[in-house]
PDB file of C-alpha atoms in Angstrom:
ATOM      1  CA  UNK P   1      16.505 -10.175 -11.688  1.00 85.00           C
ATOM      2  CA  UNK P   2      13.540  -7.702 -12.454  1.00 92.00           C
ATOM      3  CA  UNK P   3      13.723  -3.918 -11.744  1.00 94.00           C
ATOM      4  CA  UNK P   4      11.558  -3.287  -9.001  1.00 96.00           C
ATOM      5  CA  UNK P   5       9.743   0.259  -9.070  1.00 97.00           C
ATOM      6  CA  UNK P   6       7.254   1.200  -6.224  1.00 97.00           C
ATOM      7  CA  UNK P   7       4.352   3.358  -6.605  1.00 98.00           C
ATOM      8  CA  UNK P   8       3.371   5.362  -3.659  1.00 96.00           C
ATOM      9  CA  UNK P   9       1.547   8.618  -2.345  1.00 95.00           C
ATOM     10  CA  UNK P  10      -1.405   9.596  -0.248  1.00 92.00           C
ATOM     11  CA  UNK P  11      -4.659   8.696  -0.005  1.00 91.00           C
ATOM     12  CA  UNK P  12      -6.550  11.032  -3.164  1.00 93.00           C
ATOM     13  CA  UNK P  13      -3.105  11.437  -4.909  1.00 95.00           C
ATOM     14  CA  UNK P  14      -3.671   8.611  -8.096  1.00 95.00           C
ATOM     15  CA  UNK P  15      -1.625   5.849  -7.313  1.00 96.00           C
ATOM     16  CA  UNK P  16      -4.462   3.314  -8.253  1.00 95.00           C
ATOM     17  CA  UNK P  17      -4.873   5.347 -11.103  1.00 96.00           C
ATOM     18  CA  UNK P  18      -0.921   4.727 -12.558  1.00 97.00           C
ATOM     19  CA  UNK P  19      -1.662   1.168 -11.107  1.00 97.00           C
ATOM     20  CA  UNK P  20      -4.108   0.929 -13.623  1.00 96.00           C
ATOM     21  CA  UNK P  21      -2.670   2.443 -16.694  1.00 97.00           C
ATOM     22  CA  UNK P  22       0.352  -0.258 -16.512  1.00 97.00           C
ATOM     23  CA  UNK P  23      -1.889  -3.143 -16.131  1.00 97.00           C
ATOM     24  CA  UNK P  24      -3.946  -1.891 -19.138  1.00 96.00           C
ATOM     25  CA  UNK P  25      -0.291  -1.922 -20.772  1.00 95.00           C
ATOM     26  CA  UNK P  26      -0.168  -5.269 -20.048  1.00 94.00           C
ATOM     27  CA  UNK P  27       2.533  -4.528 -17.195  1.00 94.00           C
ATOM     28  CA  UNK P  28       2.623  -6.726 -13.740  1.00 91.00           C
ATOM     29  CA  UNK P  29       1.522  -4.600 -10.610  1.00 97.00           C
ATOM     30  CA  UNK P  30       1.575  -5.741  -7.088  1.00 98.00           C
ATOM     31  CA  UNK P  31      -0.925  -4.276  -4.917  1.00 97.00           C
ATOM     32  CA  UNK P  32      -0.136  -4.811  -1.305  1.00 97.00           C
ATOM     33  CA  UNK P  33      -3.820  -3.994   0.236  1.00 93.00           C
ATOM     34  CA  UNK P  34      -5.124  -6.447  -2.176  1.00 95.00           C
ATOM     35  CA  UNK P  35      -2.408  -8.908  -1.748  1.00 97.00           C
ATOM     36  CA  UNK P  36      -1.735  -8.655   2.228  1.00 96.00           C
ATOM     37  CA  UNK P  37      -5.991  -9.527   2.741  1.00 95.00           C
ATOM     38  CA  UNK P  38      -5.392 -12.693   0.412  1.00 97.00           C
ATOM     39  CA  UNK P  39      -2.165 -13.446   2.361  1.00 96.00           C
ATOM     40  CA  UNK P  40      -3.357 -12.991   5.435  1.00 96.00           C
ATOM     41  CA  UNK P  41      -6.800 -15.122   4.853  1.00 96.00           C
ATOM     42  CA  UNK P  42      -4.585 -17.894   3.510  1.00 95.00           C
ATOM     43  CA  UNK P  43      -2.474 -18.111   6.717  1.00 95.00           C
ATOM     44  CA  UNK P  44      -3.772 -20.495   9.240  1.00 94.00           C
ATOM     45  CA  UNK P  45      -0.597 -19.644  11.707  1.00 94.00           C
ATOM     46  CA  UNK P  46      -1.371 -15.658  11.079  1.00 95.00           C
ATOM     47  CA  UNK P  47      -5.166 -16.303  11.985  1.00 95.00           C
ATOM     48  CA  UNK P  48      -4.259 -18.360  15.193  1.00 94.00           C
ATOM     49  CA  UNK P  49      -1.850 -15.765  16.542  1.00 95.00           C
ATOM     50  CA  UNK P  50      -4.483 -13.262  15.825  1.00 96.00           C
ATOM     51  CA  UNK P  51      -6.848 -15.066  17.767  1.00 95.00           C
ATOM     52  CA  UNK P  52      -4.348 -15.900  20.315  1.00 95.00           C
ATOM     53  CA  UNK P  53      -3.651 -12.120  20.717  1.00 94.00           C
ATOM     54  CA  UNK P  54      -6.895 -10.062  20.097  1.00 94.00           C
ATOM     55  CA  UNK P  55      -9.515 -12.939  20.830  1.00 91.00           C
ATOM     56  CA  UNK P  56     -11.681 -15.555  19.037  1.00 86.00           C
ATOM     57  CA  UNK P  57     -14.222 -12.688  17.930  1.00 92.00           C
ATOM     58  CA  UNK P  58     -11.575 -11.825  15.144  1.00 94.00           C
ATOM     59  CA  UNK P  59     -12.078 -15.149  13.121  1.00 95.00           C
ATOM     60  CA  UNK P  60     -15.403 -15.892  12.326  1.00 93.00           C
ATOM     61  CA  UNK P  61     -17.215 -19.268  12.415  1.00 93.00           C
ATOM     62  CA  UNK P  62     -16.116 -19.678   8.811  1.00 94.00           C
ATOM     63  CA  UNK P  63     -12.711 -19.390   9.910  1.00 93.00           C
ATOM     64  CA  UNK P  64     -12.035 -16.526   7.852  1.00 95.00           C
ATOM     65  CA  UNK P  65     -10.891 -12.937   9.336  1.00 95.00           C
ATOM     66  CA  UNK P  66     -13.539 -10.438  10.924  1.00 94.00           C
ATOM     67  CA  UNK P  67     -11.688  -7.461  10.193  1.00 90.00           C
ATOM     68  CA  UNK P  68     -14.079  -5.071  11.680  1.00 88.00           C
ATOM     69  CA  UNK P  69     -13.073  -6.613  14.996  1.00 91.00           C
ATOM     70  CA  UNK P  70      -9.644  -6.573  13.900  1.00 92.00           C
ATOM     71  CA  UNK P  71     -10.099  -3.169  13.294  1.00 85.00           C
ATOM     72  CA  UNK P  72     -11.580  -2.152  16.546  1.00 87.00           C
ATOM     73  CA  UNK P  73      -8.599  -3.323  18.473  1.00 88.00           C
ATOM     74  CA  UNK P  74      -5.562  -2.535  16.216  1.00 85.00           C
ATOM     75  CA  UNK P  75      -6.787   1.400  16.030  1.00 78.00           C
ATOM     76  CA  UNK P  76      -7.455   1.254  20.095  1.00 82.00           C
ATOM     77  CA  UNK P  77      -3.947   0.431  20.452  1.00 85.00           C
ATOM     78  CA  UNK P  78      -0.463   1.240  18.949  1.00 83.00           C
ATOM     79  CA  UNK P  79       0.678  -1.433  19.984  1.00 91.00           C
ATOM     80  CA  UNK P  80      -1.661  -4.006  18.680  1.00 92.00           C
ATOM     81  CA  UNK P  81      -1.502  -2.280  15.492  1.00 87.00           C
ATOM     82  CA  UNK P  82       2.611  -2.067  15.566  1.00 89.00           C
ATOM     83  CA  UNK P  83       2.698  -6.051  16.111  1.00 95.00           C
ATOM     84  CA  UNK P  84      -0.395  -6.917  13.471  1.00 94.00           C
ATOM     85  CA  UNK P  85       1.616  -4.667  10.673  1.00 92.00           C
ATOM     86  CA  UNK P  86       5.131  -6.326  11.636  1.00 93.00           C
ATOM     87  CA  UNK P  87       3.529  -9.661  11.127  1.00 95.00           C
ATOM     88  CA  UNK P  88       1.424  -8.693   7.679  1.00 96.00           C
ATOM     89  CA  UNK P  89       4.463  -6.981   6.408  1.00 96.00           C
ATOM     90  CA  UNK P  90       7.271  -9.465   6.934  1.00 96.00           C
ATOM     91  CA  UNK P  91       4.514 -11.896   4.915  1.00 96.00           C
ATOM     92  CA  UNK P  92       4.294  -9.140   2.307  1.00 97.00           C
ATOM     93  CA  UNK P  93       7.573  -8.718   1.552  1.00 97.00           C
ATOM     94  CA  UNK P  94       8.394 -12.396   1.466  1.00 97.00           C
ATOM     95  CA  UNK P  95       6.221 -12.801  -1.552  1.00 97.00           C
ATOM     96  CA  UNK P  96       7.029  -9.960  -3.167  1.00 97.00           C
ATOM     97  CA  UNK P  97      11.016 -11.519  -3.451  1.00 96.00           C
ATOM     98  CA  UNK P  98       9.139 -14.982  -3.850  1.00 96.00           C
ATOM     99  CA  UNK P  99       7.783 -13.050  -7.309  1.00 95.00           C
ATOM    100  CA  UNK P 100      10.254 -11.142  -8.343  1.00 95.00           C
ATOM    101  CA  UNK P 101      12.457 -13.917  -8.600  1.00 94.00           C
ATOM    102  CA  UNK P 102       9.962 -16.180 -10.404  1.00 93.00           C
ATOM    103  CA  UNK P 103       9.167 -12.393 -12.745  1.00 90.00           C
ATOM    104  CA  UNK P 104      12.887 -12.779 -13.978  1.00 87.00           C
ATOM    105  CA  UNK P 105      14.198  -9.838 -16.577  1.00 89.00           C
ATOM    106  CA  UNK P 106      11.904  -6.872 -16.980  1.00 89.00           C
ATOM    107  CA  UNK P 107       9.763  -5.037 -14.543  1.00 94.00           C
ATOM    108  CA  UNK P 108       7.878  -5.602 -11.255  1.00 96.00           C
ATOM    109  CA  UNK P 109       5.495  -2.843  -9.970  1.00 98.00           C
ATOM    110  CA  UNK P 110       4.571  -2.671  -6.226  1.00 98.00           C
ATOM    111  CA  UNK P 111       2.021  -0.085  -5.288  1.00 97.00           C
ATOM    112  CA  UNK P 112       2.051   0.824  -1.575  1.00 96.00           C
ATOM    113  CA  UNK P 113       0.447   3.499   0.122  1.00 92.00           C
ATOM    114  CA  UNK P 114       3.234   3.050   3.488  1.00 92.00           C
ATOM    115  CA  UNK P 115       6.306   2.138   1.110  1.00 93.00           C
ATOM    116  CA  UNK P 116       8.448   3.303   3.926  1.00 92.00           C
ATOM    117  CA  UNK P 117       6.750   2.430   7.105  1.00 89.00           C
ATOM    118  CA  UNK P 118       6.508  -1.517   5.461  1.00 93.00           C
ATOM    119  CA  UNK P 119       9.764  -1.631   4.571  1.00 93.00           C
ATOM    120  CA  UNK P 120       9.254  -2.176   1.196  1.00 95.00           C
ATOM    121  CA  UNK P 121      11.584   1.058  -0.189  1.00 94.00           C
ATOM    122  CA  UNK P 122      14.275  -0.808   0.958  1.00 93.00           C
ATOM    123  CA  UNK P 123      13.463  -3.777  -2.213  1.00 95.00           C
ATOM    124  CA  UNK P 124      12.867  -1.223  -4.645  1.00 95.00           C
ATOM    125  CA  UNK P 125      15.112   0.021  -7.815  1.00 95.00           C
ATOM    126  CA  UNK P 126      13.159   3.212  -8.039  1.00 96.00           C
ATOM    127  CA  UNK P 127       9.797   4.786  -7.009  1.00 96.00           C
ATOM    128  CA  UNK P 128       7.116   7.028  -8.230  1.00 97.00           C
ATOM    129  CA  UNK P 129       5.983   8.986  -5.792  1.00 96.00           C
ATOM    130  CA  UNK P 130       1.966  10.029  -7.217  1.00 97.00           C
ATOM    131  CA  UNK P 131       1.356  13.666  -5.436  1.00 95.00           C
ATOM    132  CA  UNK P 132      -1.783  16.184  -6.160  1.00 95.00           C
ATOM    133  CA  UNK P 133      -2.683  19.022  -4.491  1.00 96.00           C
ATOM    134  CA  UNK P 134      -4.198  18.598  -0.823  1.00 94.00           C
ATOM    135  CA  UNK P 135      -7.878  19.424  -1.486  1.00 94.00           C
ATOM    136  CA  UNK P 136      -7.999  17.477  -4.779  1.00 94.00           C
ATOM    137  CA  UNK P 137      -6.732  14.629  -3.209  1.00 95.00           C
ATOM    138  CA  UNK P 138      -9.204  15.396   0.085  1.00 94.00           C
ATOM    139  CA  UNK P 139     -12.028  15.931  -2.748  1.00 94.00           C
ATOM    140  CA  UNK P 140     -10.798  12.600  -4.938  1.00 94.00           C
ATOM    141  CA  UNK P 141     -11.224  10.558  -1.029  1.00 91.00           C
ATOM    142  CA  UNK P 142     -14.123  11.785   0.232  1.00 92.00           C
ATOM    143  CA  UNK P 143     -16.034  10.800  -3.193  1.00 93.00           C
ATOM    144  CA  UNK P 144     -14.406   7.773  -3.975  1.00 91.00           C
ATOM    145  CA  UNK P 145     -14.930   6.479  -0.043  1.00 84.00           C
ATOM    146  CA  UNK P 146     -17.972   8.410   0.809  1.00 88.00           C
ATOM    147  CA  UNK P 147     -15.714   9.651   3.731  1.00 84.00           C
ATOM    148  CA  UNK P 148     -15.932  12.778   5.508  1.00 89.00           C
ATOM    149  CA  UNK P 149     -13.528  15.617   5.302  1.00 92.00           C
ATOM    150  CA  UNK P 150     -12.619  15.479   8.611  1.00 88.00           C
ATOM    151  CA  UNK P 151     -11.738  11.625   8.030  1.00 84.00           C
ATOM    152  CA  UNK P 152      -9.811  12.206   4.861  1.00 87.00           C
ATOM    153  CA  UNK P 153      -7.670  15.136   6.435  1.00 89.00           C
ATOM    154  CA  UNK P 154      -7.087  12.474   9.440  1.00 82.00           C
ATOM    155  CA  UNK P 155      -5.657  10.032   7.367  1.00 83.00           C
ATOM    156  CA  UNK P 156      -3.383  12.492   5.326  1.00 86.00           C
ATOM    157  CA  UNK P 157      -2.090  13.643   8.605  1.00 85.00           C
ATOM    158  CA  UNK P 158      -1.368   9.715   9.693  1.00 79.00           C
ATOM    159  CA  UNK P 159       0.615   9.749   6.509  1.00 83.00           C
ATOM    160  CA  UNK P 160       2.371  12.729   6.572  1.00 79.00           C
ATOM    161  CA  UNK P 161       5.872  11.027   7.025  1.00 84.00           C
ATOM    162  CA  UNK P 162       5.332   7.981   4.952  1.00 86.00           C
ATOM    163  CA  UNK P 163       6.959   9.454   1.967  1.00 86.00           C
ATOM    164  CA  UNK P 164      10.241  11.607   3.837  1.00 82.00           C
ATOM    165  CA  UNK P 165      13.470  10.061   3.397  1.00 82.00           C
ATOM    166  CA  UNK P 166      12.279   6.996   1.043  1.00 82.00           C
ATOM    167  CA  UNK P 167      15.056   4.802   1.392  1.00 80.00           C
ATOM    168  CA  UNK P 168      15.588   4.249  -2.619  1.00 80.00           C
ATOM    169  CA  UNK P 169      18.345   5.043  -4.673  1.00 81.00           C
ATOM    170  CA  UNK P 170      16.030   6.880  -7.411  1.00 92.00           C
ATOM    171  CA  UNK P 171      12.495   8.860  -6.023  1.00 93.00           C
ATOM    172  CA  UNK P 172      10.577  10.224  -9.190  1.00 95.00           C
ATOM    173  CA  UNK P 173       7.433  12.264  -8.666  1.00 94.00           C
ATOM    174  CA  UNK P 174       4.578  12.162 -10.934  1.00 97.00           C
ATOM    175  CA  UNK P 175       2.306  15.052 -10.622  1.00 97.00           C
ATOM    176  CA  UNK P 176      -1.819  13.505 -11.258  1.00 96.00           C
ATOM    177  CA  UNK P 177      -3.439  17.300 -10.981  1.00 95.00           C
ATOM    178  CA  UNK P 178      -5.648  16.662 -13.556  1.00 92.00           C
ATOM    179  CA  UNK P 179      -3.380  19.304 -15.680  1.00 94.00           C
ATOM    180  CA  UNK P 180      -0.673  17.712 -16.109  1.00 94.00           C
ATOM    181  CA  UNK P 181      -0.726  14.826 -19.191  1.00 95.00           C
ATOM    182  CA  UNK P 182      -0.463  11.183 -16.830  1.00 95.00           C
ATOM    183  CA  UNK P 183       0.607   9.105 -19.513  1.00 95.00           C
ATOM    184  CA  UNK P 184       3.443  11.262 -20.496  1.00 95.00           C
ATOM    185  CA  UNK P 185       4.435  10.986 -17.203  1.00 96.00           C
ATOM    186  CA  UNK P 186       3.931   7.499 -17.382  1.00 96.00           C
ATOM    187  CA  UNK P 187       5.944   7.157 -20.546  1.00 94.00           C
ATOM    188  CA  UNK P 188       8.977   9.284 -19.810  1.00 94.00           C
ATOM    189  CA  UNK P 189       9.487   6.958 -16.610  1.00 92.00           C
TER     190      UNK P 189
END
């Protein structure tokens, strides 16, 4: 069975950024946004209960997912969004085992920004938490998203007890500062 280590942090903090420097090693990373929009587009039961549950103006004539609309109603409501992300994550972390089996020996990377909130901690051997100082990571957001500060600081704030109490045997932190040499990081992991 593969060793599965997750790779989380904030939004700013660089986990895209490790994400990339194992894949350039030729190294298998998961990434749950991009994964959970192809899972969720491939689910005709997923896009009916949607519909059934938030209305017909969420699938489009295409039949694919308007997730602006989806959008509109899951951050309107706690509730909506509690019962979309118990759905999308249950899906998530089906495939994940689905490909960790199939990885055999080695190494499986999943990158998550809400490890703990998704229940995915609970699958992993070890995580990385990424971390950088609050207004690099509010200065890495705002460029990269063309987001306000205001907007950055509110989503930092959503997160802010994502990455307590990870339930995983083994945390590590890697510190992306811009100082502090990555790929050693990377390396002595």
């Amino acid at each position: 069975m593969a060793f599965v280590i997750g790779i989380t942090g904030g939004i700013g903090a660089g986990k895209s950024v490790v994400s990339r420097a194992l894949r350039c090693r030729g190294l298998t990373v998961y990434d749950c946004d991009s994964e959970a929009r192809r899972i969720m587009e491939g689910s005709e039961s997923l896009k009916r209960e949607i519909a059934c549950r938030f209305g017909d103006g969420c699938i489009g004539p295409d039949g694919s997912l308007c997730r602006p609309a989806i959008a509109e109603r899951v951050f309107a409501d706690d509730a909506h969004r509690l019962w979309l992300n118990s759905r999308v994550h249950a899906l998530v972390r089906d495939d994940i085992a689905r490909r960790v089996a199939e990885a055999g020996d080695g190494t499986f990377f999943v990158e998550s920004a809400i490890m703990k909130s998704s229940g995915l901690d609970r699958m992993c051997d070890a995580i990385w938490l990424v971390e950088a100082p609050l207004d690099l990571r509010v200065r890495r957001a705002c460029r990269r998203d063309g987001s306000a500060r205001e907007a950055v600081m509110a989503r930092i704030r959503s997160q802010s007890a994502e990455f307590d109490g990870l339930d995983c045997p083994r945390v590590e932190t890697i510190v992306n500062d811009g100082r502090s040499p990555l790929l050693a990081q990377i390396d002595r992991l």
